[in-house]
Short mmCIF file of N, CA and C in Angstrom, two decimals:
data_model
loop_
_atom_site.label_atom_id
_atom_site.label_comp_id
_atom_site.label_asym_id
_atom_site.label_seq_id
_atom_site.Cartn_x
_atom_site.Cartn_y
_atom_site.Cartn_z
N MET A 13 17.23 23.29 -20.49
CA MET A 13 17.50 24.19 -21.57
C MET A 13 16.19 24.59 -22.25
N LYS A 14 16.25 25.69 -22.92
CA LYS A 14 15.07 26.18 -23.61
C LYS A 14 14.68 25.21 -24.73
N GLY A 15 13.40 24.88 -24.78
CA GLY A 15 12.92 23.96 -25.80
C GLY A 15 12.90 22.50 -25.38
N ASP A 16 13.57 22.17 -24.26
CA ASP A 16 13.53 20.79 -23.76
C ASP A 16 12.14 20.49 -23.22
N THR A 17 11.70 19.27 -23.41
CA THR A 17 10.42 18.86 -22.84
C THR A 17 10.67 17.77 -21.82
N TYR A 18 9.87 17.79 -20.79
CA TYR A 18 9.99 16.81 -19.73
C TYR A 18 8.64 16.13 -19.55
N GLN A 19 8.70 14.83 -19.38
CA GLN A 19 7.47 14.09 -19.12
C GLN A 19 7.27 14.00 -17.61
N VAL A 20 6.14 14.50 -17.16
CA VAL A 20 5.81 14.44 -15.73
C VAL A 20 4.99 13.18 -15.50
N ARG A 21 5.50 12.32 -14.64
CA ARG A 21 4.77 11.09 -14.33
C ARG A 21 3.80 11.35 -13.19
N PRO A 22 2.59 10.87 -13.35
CA PRO A 22 1.61 11.06 -12.27
C PRO A 22 2.00 10.20 -11.06
N SER A 23 1.66 10.66 -9.91
CA SER A 23 1.94 9.92 -8.69
C SER A 23 1.11 8.65 -8.66
N SER A 24 1.72 7.57 -8.24
CA SER A 24 0.98 6.30 -8.13
C SER A 24 0.21 6.21 -6.81
N PHE A 25 0.46 7.15 -5.91
CA PHE A 25 -0.20 7.10 -4.61
C PHE A 25 -1.71 7.26 -4.73
N SER A 26 -2.17 8.04 -5.66
CA SER A 26 -3.61 8.26 -5.78
C SER A 26 -4.34 7.07 -6.39
N ARG A 27 -3.65 6.22 -7.12
CA ARG A 27 -4.30 5.08 -7.76
C ARG A 27 -4.20 3.81 -6.93
N GLY A 28 -3.21 3.68 -6.09
CA GLY A 28 -2.95 2.42 -5.42
C GLY A 28 -3.44 2.34 -3.99
N ARG A 29 -4.37 3.16 -3.62
CA ARG A 29 -4.85 3.13 -2.23
C ARG A 29 -5.47 1.79 -1.92
N GLY A 30 -5.04 1.23 -0.80
CA GLY A 30 -5.60 -0.03 -0.36
C GLY A 30 -4.67 -1.21 -0.55
N ASN A 31 -3.66 -1.07 -1.38
CA ASN A 31 -2.70 -2.15 -1.58
C ASN A 31 -1.62 -2.08 -0.52
N ILE A 32 -1.40 -3.20 0.16
CA ILE A 32 -0.38 -3.27 1.21
C ILE A 32 0.58 -4.39 0.84
N PHE A 33 1.88 -4.10 0.89
CA PHE A 33 2.90 -5.09 0.56
C PHE A 33 3.92 -5.19 1.69
N LEU A 34 4.31 -6.42 2.00
CA LEU A 34 5.42 -6.68 2.91
C LEU A 34 6.55 -7.17 2.02
N VAL A 35 7.66 -6.41 1.98
CA VAL A 35 8.73 -6.67 1.03
C VAL A 35 10.03 -6.95 1.76
N ASP A 36 10.76 -7.98 1.28
CA ASP A 36 12.10 -8.26 1.78
C ASP A 36 13.04 -7.22 1.17
N LEU A 37 13.70 -6.44 2.02
CA LEU A 37 14.53 -5.35 1.52
C LEU A 37 15.75 -5.84 0.73
N LYS A 38 16.31 -6.96 1.12
CA LYS A 38 17.51 -7.45 0.43
C LYS A 38 17.20 -7.99 -0.96
N THR A 39 16.15 -8.80 -1.05
CA THR A 39 15.83 -9.44 -2.34
C THR A 39 14.76 -8.69 -3.13
N ARG A 40 14.11 -7.76 -2.47
CA ARG A 40 13.00 -7.00 -3.07
C ARG A 40 11.83 -7.91 -3.47
N SER A 41 11.74 -9.04 -2.82
CA SER A 41 10.63 -9.97 -3.07
C SER A 41 9.43 -9.58 -2.22
N VAL A 42 8.27 -9.72 -2.80
CA VAL A 42 7.04 -9.49 -2.04
C VAL A 42 6.77 -10.74 -1.22
N LEU A 43 6.78 -10.59 0.10
CA LEU A 43 6.56 -11.72 1.00
C LEU A 43 5.08 -11.94 1.28
N TRP A 44 4.32 -10.86 1.27
CA TRP A 44 2.90 -10.93 1.60
C TRP A 44 2.24 -9.67 1.06
N SER A 45 0.99 -9.81 0.65
CA SER A 45 0.25 -8.62 0.19
C SER A 45 -1.23 -8.81 0.47
N THR A 46 -1.92 -7.71 0.55
CA THR A 46 -3.37 -7.72 0.73
C THR A 46 -3.93 -6.42 0.19
N TYR A 47 -5.24 -6.39 0.07
CA TYR A 47 -5.93 -5.18 -0.37
C TYR A 47 -7.02 -4.86 0.64
N GLU A 48 -6.96 -3.68 1.19
CA GLU A 48 -7.98 -3.22 2.13
C GLU A 48 -8.16 -1.73 1.92
N ARG A 49 -9.18 -1.37 1.20
CA ARG A 49 -9.42 0.05 0.92
C ARG A 49 -10.33 0.63 2.00
N PRO A 50 -9.85 1.66 2.70
CA PRO A 50 -10.70 2.32 3.69
C PRO A 50 -11.87 3.01 3.00
N ARG A 51 -12.98 3.13 3.70
CA ARG A 51 -14.16 3.79 3.11
C ARG A 51 -13.86 5.25 2.80
N ASN A 52 -13.10 5.89 3.67
CA ASN A 52 -12.67 7.27 3.46
C ASN A 52 -11.42 7.49 4.30
N SER A 53 -10.91 8.69 4.33
CA SER A 53 -9.64 8.93 5.02
C SER A 53 -9.79 9.50 6.42
N THR A 54 -10.94 9.27 7.04
CA THR A 54 -11.09 9.71 8.42
C THR A 54 -10.27 8.80 9.33
N PRO A 55 -9.79 9.32 10.44
CA PRO A 55 -8.96 8.51 11.34
C PRO A 55 -9.63 7.20 11.77
N ASP A 56 -10.91 7.23 12.05
CA ASP A 56 -11.61 6.01 12.47
C ASP A 56 -11.59 4.94 11.38
N ASN A 57 -11.84 5.33 10.15
CA ASN A 57 -11.83 4.37 9.05
C ASN A 57 -10.43 3.87 8.73
N LEU A 58 -9.44 4.73 8.85
CA LEU A 58 -8.06 4.30 8.63
C LEU A 58 -7.63 3.33 9.72
N ASP A 59 -8.02 3.59 10.96
CA ASP A 59 -7.71 2.66 12.06
C ASP A 59 -8.38 1.31 11.84
N LYS A 60 -9.62 1.32 11.40
CA LYS A 60 -10.34 0.07 11.14
C LYS A 60 -9.65 -0.73 10.03
N ALA A 61 -9.26 -0.06 8.97
CA ALA A 61 -8.56 -0.73 7.87
C ALA A 61 -7.22 -1.29 8.34
N ALA A 62 -6.50 -0.53 9.16
CA ALA A 62 -5.20 -1.00 9.68
C ALA A 62 -5.38 -2.23 10.55
N LYS A 63 -6.41 -2.24 11.38
CA LYS A 63 -6.68 -3.40 12.24
C LYS A 63 -7.01 -4.63 11.41
N THR A 64 -7.75 -4.44 10.33
CA THR A 64 -8.08 -5.55 9.44
C THR A 64 -6.82 -6.12 8.80
N VAL A 65 -5.93 -5.26 8.34
CA VAL A 65 -4.68 -5.70 7.72
C VAL A 65 -3.83 -6.45 8.74
N ILE A 66 -3.72 -5.93 9.95
CA ILE A 66 -2.94 -6.59 11.00
C ILE A 66 -3.52 -7.96 11.31
N SER A 67 -4.83 -8.05 11.36
CA SER A 67 -5.49 -9.33 11.63
C SER A 67 -5.17 -10.35 10.54
N ARG A 68 -5.23 -9.94 9.29
CA ARG A 68 -4.91 -10.84 8.18
C ARG A 68 -3.46 -11.31 8.24
N LEU A 69 -2.55 -10.38 8.50
CA LEU A 69 -1.13 -10.74 8.57
C LEU A 69 -0.88 -11.69 9.73
N THR A 70 -1.49 -11.43 10.87
CA THR A 70 -1.33 -12.29 12.05
C THR A 70 -1.82 -13.70 11.75
N LYS A 71 -2.97 -13.83 11.10
CA LYS A 71 -3.51 -15.14 10.75
C LYS A 71 -2.57 -15.88 9.79
N THR A 72 -1.99 -15.16 8.85
CA THR A 72 -1.07 -15.77 7.89
C THR A 72 0.19 -16.27 8.59
N VAL A 73 0.73 -15.49 9.50
CA VAL A 73 1.96 -15.86 10.19
C VAL A 73 1.74 -17.07 11.10
N LYS A 74 0.59 -17.16 11.72
CA LYS A 74 0.30 -18.27 12.64
C LYS A 74 0.13 -19.60 11.92
N HIS A 75 -0.22 -19.57 10.63
CA HIS A 75 -0.43 -20.83 9.90
C HIS A 75 0.81 -21.29 9.28
#
């Protein structure tokens, strides 16, 4: 309606880059998390960051 004001919330995607969470869908509990910020958004750097995250998760699961 005319005169109504709406608050626009900023996207959290731009602030939270690098945070990775593994969440149980039923309980919404965070099972595991890590932080790995890529140097930039080039495919090579994103692949490197993904490999690092996978390595950390694999080490955690094995222990």
